[in-house]
Coordinates of C-alpha atoms in Angstrom, one line a residue:
Chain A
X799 CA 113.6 73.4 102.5
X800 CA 116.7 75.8 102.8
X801 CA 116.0 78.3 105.6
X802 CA 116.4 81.7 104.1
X803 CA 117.8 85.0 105.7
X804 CA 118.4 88.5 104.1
X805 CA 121.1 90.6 104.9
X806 CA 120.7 94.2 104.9
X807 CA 123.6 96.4 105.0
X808 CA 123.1 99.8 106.1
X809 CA 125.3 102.5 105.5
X810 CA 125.6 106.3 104.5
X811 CA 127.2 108.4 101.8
X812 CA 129.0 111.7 102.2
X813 CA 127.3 112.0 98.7
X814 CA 124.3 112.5 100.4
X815 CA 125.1 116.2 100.9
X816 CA 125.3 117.4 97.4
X817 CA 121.1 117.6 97.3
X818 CA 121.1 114.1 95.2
X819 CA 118.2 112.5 97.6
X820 CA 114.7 113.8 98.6
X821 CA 115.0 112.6 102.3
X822 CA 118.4 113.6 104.5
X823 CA 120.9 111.0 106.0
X824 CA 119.5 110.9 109.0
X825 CA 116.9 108.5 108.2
X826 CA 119.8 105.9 107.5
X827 CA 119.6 105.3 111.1
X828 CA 116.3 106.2 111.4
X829 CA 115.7 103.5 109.2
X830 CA 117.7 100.8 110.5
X831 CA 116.0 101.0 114.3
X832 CA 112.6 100.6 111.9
X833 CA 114.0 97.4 110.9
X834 CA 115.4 96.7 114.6
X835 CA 112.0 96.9 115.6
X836 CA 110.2 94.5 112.6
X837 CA 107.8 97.5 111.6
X838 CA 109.6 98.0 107.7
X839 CA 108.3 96.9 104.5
X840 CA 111.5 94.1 104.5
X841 CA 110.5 93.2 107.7
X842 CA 106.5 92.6 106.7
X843 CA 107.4 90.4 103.2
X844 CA 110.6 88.6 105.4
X845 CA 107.9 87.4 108.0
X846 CA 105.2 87.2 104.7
X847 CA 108.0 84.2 103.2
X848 CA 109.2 82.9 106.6
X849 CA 112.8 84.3 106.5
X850 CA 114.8 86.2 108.8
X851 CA 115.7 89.8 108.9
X852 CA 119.6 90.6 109.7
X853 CA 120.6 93.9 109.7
X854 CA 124.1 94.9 109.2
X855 CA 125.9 98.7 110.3
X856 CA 128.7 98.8 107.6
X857 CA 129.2 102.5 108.0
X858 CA 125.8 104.4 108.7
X859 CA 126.6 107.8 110.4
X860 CA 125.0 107.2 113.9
X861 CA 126.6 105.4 116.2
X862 CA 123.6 102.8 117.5
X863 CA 126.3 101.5 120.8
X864 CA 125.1 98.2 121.5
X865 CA 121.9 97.4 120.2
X866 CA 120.3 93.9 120.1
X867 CA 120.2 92.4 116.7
X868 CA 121.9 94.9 114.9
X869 CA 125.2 93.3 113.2
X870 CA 127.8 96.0 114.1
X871 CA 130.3 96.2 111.2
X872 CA 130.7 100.0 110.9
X873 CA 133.9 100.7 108.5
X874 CA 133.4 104.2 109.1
X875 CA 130.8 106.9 109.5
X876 CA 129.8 106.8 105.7
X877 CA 131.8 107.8 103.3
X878 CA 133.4 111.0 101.8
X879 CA 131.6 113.2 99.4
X880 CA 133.3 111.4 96.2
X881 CA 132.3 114.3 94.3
X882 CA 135.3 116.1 96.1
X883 CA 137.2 113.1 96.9
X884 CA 137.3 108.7 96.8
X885 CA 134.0 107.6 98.9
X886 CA 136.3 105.6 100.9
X887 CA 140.1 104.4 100.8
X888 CA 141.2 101.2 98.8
X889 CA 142.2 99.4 102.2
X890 CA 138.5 100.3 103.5
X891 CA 136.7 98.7 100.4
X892 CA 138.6 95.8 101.0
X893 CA 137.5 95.7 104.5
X894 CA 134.1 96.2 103.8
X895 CA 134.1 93.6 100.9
X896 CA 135.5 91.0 103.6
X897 CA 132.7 91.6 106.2
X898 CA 130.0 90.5 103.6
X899 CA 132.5 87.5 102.9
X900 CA 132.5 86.8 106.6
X901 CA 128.9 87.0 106.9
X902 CA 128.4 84.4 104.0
X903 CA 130.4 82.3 105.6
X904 CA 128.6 82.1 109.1
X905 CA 125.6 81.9 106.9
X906 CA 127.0 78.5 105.8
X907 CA 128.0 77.3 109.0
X908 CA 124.4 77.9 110.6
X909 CA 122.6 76.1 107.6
X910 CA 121.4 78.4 105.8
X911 CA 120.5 77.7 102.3
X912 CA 119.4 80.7 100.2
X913 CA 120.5 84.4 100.7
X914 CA 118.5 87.4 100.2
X915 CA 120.7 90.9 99.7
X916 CA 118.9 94.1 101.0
X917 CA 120.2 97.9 101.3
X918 CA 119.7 101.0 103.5
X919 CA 121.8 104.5 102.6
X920 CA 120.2 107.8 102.3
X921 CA 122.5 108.1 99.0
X922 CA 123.1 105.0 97.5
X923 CA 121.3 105.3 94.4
X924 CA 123.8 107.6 93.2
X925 CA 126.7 105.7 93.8
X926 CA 125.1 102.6 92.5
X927 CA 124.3 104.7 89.0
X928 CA 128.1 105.7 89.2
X929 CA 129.1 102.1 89.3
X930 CA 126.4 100.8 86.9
X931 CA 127.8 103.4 84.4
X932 CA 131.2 102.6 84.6
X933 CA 131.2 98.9 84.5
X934 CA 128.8 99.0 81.9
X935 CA 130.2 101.4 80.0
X936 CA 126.2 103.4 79.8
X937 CA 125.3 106.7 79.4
X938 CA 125.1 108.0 83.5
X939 CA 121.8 109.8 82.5
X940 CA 120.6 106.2 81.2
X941 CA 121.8 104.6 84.3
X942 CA 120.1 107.5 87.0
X943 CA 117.0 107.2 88.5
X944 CA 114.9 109.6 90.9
X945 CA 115.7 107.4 94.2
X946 CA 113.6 108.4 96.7
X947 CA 111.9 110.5 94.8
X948 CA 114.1 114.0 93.9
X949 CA 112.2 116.7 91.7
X950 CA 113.6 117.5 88.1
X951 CA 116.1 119.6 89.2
X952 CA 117.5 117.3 91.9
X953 CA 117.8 114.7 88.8
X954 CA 119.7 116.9 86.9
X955 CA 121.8 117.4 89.3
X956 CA 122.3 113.5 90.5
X957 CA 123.1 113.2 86.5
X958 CA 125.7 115.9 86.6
X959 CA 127.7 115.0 90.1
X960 CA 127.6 111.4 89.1
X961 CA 129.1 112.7 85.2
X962 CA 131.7 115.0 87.1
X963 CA 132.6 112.1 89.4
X964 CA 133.4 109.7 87.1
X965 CA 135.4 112.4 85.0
X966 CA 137.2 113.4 88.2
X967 CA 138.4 109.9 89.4
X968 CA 138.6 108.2 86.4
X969 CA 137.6 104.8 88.4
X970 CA 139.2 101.5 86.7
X971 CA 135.8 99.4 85.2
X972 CA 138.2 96.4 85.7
X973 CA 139.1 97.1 89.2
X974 CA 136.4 96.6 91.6
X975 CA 138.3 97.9 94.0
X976 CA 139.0 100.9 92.5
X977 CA 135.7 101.5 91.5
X978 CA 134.5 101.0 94.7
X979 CA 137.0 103.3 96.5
X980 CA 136.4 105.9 94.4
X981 CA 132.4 106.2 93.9
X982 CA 131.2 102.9 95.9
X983 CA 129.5 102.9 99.1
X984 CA 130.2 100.4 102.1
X985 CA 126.6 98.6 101.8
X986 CA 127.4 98.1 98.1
X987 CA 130.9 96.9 98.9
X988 CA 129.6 94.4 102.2
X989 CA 127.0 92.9 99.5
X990 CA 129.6 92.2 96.6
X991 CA 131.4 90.5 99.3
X992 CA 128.2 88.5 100.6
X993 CA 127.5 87.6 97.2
X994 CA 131.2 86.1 96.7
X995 CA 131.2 84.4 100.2
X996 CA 127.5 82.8 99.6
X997 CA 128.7 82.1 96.0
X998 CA 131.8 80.4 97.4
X999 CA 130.0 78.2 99.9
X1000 CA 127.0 77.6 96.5
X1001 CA 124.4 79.2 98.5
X1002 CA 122.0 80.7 96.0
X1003 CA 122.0 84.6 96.4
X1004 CA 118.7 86.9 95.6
X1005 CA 119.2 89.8 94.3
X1006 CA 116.8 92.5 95.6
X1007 CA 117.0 95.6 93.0
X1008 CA 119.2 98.6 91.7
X1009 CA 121.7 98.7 94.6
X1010 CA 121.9 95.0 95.2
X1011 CA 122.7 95.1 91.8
X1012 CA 125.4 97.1 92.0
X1013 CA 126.9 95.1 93.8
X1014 CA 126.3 91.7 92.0
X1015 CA 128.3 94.0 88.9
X1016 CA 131.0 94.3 91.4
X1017 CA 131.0 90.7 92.7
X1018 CA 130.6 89.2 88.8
X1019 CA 133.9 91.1 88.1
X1020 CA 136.0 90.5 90.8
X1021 CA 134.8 86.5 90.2
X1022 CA 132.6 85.8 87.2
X1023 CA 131.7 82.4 88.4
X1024 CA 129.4 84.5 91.2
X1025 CA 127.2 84.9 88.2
X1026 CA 126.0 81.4 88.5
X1027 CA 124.2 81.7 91.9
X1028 CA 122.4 84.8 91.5
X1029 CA 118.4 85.0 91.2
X1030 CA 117.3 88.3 90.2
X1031 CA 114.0 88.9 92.7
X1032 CA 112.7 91.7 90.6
X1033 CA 113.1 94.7 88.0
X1034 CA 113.1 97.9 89.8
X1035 CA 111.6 101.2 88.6
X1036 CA 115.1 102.4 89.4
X1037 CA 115.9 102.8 85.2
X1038 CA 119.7 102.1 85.9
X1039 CA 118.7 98.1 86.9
X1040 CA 117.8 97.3 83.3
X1041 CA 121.8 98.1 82.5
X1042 CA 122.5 95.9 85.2
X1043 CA 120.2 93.2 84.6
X1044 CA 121.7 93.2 80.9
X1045 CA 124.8 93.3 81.7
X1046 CA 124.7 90.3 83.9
X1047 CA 122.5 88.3 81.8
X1048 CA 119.5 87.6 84.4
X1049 CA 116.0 87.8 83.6
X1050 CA 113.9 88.9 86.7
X1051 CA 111.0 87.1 88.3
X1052 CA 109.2 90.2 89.1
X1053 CA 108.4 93.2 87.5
X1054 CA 106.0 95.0 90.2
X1055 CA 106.8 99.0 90.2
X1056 CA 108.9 98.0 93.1
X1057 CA 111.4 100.7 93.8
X1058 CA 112.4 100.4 97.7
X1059 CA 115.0 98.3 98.6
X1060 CA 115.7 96.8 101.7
X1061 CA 115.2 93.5 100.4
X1062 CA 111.7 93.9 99.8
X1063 CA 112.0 92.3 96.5
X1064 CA 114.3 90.0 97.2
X1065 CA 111.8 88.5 99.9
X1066 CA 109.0 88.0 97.1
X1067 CA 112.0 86.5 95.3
X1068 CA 112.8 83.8 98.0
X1069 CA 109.2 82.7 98.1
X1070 CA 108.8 82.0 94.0
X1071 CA 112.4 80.5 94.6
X1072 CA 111.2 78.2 97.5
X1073 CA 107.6 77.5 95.8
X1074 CA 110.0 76.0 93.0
X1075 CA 111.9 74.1 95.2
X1076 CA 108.7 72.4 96.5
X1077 CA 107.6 70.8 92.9
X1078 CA 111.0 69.8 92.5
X1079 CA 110.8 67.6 95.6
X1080 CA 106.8 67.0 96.8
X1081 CA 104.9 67.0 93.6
X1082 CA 104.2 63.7 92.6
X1083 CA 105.2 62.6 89.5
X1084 CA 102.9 61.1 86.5
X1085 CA 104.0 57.6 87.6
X1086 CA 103.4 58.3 91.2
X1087 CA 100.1 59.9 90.5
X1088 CA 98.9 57.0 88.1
X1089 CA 98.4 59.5 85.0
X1090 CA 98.0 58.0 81.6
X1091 CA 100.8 58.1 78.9
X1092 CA 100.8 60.9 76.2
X1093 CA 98.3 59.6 73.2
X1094 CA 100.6 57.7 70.6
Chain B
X1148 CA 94.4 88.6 106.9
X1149 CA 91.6 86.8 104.6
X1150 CA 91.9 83.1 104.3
X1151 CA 92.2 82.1 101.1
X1152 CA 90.8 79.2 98.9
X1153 CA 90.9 77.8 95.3
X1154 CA 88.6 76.2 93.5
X1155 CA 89.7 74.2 91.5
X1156 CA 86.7 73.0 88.8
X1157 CA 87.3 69.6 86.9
X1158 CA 85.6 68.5 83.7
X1159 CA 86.0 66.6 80.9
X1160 CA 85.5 67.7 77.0
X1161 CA 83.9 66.0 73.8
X1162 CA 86.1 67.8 71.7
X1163 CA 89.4 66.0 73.2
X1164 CA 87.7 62.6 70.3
X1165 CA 88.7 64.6 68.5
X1166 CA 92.6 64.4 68.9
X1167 CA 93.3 68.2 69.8
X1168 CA 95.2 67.3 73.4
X1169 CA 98.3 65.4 73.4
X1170 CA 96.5 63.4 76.8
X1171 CA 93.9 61.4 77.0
X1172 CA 90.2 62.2 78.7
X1173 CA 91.2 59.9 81.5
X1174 CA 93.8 62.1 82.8
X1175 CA 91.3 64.4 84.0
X1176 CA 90.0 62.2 86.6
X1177 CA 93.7 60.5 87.2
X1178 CA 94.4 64.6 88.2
X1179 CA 91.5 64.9 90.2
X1180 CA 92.7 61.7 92.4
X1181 CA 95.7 63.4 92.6
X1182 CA 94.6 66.5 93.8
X1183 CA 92.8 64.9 96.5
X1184 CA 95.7 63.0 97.8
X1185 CA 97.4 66.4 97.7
X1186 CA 100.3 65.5 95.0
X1187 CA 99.5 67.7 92.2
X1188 CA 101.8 71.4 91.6
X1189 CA 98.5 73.0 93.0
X1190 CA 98.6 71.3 96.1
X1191 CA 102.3 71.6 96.9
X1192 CA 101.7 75.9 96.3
X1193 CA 98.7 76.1 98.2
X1194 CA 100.5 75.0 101.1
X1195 CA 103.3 77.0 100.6
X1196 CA 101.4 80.2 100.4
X1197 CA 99.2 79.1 102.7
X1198 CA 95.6 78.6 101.1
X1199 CA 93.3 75.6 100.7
X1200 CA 92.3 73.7 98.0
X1201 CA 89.1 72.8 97.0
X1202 CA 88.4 70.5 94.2
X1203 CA 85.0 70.6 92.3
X1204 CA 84.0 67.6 90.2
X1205 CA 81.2 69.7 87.9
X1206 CA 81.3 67.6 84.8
X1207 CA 83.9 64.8 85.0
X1208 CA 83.2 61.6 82.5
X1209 CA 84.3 59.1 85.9
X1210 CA 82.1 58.1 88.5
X1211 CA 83.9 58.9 91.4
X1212 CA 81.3 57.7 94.2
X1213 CA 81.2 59.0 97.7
X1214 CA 84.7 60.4 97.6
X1215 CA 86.3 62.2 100.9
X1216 CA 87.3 65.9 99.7
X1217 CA 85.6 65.7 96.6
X1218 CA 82.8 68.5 95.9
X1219 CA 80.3 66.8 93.4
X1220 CA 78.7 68.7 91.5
X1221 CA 78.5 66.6 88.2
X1222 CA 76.2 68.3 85.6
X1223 CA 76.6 65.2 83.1
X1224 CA 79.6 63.1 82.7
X1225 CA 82.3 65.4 80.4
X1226 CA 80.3 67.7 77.1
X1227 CA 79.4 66.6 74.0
X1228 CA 82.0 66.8 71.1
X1229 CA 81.1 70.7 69.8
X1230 CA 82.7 69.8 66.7
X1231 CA 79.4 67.9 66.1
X1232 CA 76.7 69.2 68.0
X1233 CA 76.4 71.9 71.1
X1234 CA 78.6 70.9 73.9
X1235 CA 75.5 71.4 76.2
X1236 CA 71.9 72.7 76.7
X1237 CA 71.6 76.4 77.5
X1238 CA 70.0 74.7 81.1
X1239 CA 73.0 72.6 81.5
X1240 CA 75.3 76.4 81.1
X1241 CA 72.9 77.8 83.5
X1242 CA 73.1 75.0 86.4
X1243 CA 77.0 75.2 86.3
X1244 CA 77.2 78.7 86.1
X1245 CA 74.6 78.6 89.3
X1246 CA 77.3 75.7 91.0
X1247 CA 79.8 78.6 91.2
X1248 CA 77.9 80.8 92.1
X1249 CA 76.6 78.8 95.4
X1250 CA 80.3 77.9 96.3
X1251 CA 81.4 81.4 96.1
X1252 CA 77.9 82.2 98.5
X1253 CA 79.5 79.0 100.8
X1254 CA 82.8 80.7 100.9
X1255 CA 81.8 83.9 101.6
X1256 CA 79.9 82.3 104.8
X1257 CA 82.7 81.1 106.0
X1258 CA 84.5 83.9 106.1
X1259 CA 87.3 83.0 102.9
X1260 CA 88.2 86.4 101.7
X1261 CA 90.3 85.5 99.1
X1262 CA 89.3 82.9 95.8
X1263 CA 91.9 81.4 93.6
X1264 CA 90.4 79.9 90.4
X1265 CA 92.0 77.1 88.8
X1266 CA 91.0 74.1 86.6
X1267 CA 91.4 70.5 84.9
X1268 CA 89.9 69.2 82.0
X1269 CA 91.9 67.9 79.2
X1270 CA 90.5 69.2 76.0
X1271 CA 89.8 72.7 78.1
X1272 CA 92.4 75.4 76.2
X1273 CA 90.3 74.3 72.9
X1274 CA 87.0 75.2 74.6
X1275 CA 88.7 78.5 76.1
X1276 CA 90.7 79.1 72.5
X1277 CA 86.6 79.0 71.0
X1278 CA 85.1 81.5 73.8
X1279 CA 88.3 83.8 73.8
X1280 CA 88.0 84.3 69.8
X1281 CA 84.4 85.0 70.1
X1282 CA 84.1 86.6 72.9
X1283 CA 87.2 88.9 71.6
X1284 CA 87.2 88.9 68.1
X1285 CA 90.2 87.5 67.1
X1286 CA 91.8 85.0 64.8
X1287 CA 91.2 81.6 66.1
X1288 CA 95.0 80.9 64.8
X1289 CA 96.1 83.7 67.5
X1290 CA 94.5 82.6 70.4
X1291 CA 95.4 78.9 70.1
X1292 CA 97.9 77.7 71.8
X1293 CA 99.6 74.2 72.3
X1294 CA 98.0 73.1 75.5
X1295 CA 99.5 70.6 77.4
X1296 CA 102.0 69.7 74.3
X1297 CA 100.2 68.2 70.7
X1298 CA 102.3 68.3 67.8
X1299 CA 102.0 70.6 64.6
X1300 CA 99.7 68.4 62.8
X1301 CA 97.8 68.1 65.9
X1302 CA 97.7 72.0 66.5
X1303 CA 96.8 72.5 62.8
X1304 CA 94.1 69.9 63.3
X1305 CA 92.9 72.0 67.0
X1306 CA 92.4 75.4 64.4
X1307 CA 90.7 74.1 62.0
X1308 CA 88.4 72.4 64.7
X1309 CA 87.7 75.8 66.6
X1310 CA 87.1 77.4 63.2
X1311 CA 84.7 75.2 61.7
X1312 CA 82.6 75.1 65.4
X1313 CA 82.2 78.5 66.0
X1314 CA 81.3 78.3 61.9
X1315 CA 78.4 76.0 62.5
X1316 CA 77.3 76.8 66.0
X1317 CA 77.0 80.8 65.4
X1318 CA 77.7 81.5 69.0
X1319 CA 76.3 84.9 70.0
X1320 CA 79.6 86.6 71.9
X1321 CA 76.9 88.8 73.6
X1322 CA 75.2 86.1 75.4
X1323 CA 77.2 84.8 77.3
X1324 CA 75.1 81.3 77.9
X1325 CA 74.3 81.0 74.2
X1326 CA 78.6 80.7 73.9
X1327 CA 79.3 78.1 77.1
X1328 CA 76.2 75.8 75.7
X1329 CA 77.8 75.7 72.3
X1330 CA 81.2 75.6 72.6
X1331 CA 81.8 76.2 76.4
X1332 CA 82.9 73.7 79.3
X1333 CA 81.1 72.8 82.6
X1334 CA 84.1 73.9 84.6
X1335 CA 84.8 77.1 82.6
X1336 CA 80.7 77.9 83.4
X1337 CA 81.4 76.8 86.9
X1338 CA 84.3 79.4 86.9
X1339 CA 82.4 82.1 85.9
X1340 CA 79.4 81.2 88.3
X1341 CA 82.6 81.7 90.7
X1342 CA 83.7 84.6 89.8
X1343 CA 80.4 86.4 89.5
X1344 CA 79.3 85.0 92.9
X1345 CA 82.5 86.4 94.6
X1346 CA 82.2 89.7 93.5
X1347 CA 78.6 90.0 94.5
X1348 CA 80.4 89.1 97.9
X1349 CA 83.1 91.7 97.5
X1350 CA 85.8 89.0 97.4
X1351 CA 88.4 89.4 94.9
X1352 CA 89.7 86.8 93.0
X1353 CA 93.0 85.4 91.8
X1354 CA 92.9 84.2 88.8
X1355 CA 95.0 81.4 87.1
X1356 CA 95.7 81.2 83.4
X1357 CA 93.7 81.0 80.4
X1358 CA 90.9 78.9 81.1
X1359 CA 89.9 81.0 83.9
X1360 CA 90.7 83.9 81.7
X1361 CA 87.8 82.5 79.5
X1362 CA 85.8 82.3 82.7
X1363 CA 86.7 85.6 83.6
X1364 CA 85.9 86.7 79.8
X1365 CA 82.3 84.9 80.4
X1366 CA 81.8 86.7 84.1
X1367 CA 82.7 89.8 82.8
X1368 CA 80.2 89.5 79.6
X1369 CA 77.4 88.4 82.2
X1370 CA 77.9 91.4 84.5
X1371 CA 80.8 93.8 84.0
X1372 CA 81.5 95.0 87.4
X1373 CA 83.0 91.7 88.0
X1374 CA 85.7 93.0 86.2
X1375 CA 86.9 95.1 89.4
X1376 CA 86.8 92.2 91.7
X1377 CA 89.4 90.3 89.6
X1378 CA 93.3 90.2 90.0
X1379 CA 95.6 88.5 86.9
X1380 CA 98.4 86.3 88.8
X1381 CA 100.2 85.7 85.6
X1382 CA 100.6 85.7 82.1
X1383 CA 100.5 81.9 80.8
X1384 CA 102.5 80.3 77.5
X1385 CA 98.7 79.6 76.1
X1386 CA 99.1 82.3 73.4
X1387 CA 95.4 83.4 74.1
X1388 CA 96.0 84.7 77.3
X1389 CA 96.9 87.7 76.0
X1390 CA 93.8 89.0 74.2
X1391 CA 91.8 87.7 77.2
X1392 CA 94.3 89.8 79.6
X1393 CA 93.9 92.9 77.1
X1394 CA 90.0 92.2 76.7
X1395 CA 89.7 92.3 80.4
X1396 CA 92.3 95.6 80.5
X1397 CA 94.2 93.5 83.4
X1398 CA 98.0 93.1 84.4
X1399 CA 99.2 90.4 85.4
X1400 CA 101.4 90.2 88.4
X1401 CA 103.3 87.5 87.3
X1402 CA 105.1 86.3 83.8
X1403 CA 106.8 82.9 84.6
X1404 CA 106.0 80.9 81.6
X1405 CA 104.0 78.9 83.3
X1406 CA 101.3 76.8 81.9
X1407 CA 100.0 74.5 83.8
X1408 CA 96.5 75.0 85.4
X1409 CA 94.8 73.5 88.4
X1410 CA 95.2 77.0 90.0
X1411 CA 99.1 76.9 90.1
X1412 CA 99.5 81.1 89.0
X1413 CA 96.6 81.7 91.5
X1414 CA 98.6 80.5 94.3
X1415 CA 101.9 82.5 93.8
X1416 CA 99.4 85.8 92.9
X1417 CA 97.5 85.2 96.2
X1418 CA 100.9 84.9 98.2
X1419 CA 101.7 88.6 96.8
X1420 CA 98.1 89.9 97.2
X1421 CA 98.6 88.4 101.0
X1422 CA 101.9 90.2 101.1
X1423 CA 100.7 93.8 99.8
X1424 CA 97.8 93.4 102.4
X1425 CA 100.5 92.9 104.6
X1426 CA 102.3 96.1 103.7
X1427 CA 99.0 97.7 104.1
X1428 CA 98.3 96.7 107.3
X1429 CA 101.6 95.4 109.5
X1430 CA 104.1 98.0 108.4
X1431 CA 104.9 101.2 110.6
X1432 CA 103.9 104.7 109.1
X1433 CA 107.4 106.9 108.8
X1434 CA 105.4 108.9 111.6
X1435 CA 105.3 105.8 113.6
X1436 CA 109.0 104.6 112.6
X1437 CA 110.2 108.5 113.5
X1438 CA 111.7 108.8 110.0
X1439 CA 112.6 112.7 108.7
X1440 CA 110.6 114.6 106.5
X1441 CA 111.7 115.2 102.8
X1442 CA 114.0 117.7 102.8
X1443 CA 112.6 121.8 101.7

C-alpha cells in the first residue's frame, strides 16, 4: 500500500487587510503551531487514515525560527495587498512554484505513493476566487464564498475587491505565472508546484477543496497532463469549487458540508483512495473464491 | 472510540427459480465461504477501517456443519418461491427478526458501539424491490433495479414477478411481519431484528445499501424511533434506494456507485463516523490551540 503524506502550505495574504475574512492573520501562525502540535482537524483525519502531516511556511507572516517539523520555505512575509498592488513578484511565484516541485520530488525519493494537498492563509479564499474567475472565465460573485465565515457585508465586499482586482491587473488566464503574481498567494503557488512535481514523478495527488483547487487550475495550465493524477477528495461548501471542479473535469468522492481546508478532505480522500486500492489487490476473485458462473 | 462490527446476514431466496438474478442460489453459500476465509470486498474494507466482520448464516439453502466463524442461525434452508406461495410463516418472520435482535443485545455486551449491516443472498434486491414498493408506495418498475447484472428480458421478467406477488399476497405495508412472511427474506428480517435491537441499545448503525435499506424500512415500520439510531453510508446503483433513503428522510454520506452488498458502504460510512467522532473528541478547541477571536 502507498504510504500517504499531505502537505500543507501555510502562508498569508496582504489581502487579508481589506476586511475580506472573519478571523485576522494572525491565526496563520496561530494555526500552523496547532498543526505543529497534532491538535487540528488535518491532524485528527491524517492520524484517522494513517498518513502523515507535513507542514510547509511558504510565506506566513511570523517568523516561527527553528521549529521541529515545520518545513521552512518562507518566500516572504505574505504577500502585498494585490488590491493596491501584484500579491507577489513574477520571480517570487516562480520560486514558490519550485518549492512545491522540490517537495514532490523528495516525496518520490522517500517512497511515498499518494499526495494529499492542504492549505492554511487567513486570506486565501479570496485569492483562490480571483484565480478561479479568471481562468474560468466565471462571474467573481459566482466564484466567492463566505470563507471563514464573513457577514453580508464582508461578502460584498470580498466580491467587489476581488471585481476591482482583476480590473486593475488585468492578470493573463493563460499565464500562470501572471496570474499568480498578480492575485495568487504563495500556498496556492507551492501547491500548483507539488501537484506538477507529484504529477511528474506519477504520484497520484488529492485534491482537498476550494484553495487546493486553485491551485490544481494553475498546475492544469501550466501542464495539462497534471490533470491525469488528480483525485478530487471532496466538494466544498466554498461555491467557487463547483467552477473549479467543472472546469477540470473531476467528479468528487465526497460531498460532506466540508468547508475547512487544511487537508481535511483530502485525508477522507486518501482513505476511499486506499480502500480502493485494497480490492484491486486482496479481494479474491470469483475463481479464487470458487463462485459459480453467471446463469447461461 | 467504539469498536465497530458488521453483520453481515446470509440467506437464500425462492424467488431466484425463478430466473430474476443473473447468479445462481449457490453463490450465496460460495460468498459465505468466502467471507469466512476473509476474501470478499467486505472483508478487505473492514480491515481497512478497522472493524470486524461477522457473518450470520439465518436462512442459507447449504448445510454448512460446525463451521469456525460461522454464526448459525438457520431458520429453514433459503424461503419459499413468493411468486407461488408466502415466502414464510408469520413465526418464521418473527424468529429472524428475534435473531437480530439477540446479536445486537450480544454486541451491546460486549461493548461494540458501532453496527454495520450488510448482506448476501442472491435473489435479495427482488425481495427488497417487493417491501420497498409496499412499504413506500411506489411503482414496482421504479424501485427495481438490475441487481447483481440480468439482462432486459430478465429485468422485465423480475417486474412483472414483484407485481403479480404483491398482487396475490396483499401484503399489509402497516404490519411489518405480515410483509417479510409474504414477500420478505430471512436476512432482511434478521436485519431489522438488528437494527431494532441496536437502537434499544443506543448504538447507531451504518447502514449499507438497499437491502438493509428494506431492513431499515421494516425497523422503522416496527418502531419508528429506530429511525434516529440509523446513519446512510451511501447511495447504491439499486434504483430503489432512493425512495427507501427519502422514506427514511436520510442522507447518505456517500454516492460511489457502488453496488455490491455484504456491508461494503457500511465500512467506508463507519470509517467517517469514526473520523467525525474523532473530530469531536481528539481535536484542540481554538481556546486550547490559542487561535484569535473573530475580528469586531
Amino acid at each position: 500500500m502507498p504510504r500517504a503524506a499531505i502537505y500543507t502550505f501555510a502562508a498569508d495574504h496582504g489581502i487579508a487587510g481589506e476586511g475580506v475574512s472573519a478571523y485576522p492573520s494572525a491565526v496563520t501562525p496561530q494555526m500552523v503551531l496547532n498543526f505543529l502540535r497534532g491538535g487540528a482537524a488535518v491532524n485528527v483525519l491524517a492520524r484517522h487514515v494513517g498518513a502523515e502531516v507535513r507542514v510547509v511556511d511558504i510565506g506566513v507572516a511570523y517568523d516561527f525560527g527553528p521549529m521541529p517539523g515545520l518545513i521552512g520555505r518562507k518566500i516572504a512575509a505574505g504577500t502585498k495587498n494585490f488590491s493596491v498592488e501584484p500579491a507577489m513578484s513574477r520571480a517570487e511565484a516562480e520560486r514558490a512554484l519550485l518549492v512545491g516541485v522540490e517537495l514532490a520530488a523528495q516525496a518520490a525519493q522517500e517512497g511515498i505513493g499518494l499526495i494529499g494537498t492542504g492549505d492554511m492563509g487567513i486570506g486565501n479564499t479570496t485569492s483562490s476566487a480571483a484565480i478561479t474567475a479568471a481562468v474560468t472565465g466565471t462571474q467573481v460573485a459566482v466564484v466567492t464564498g463566505r470563507g471563514t465565515g464573513i457577514d453580508d457585508e464582508g461578502y460584498r465586499r470580498k466580491v467587489a475587491v476581488i471585481e476591482q482586482a482583476l480590473a486593475r491587473h488585468r492578470p493573463n488566464p493563460h499565464d500562470p505565472l501572471d496570474l499568480l503574481a498578480k492575485v495568487g498567494g504563495f500556498e496556492i503557488a507551492g501547491l500548483a508546484g507539488l501537484i506538477i512535481g507529484a504529477a511528474g514523478h506519477r504520484i497520484p495527488v488529492v485534491l482537498d477543496g476550494f484553495i487546493s483547487g486553485a491551485a490544481a487550475l494553475v498546475a492544469a495550465a501550466l501542464q495539462p497532463l497534471c490533470r491525469e493524477y488528480m483525485l478530487a477528495s471532496h466538494l466544498s461548501v466554498e461555491q467557487g469549487h463547483q467552477a473549479v471542479l467543472r472546469h477540470l473535469d473531476l467528479n468528487p468522492l465526497l460531498d460532506l458540508d466540508l468547508r475547512l481546508g487544511e487537508g481535511t478532505g483530502a485525508c477522507l480522500g486518501i482513505s476511499l483512495v486506499q480502500g480502493s486500492l485494497k480490492i484491486l489487490t486482496e479481494m479474491a476473485t470469483f475463481d479464487e473464491a470458487g463462485v459459480s458462473e453467471r446463469e447461461r
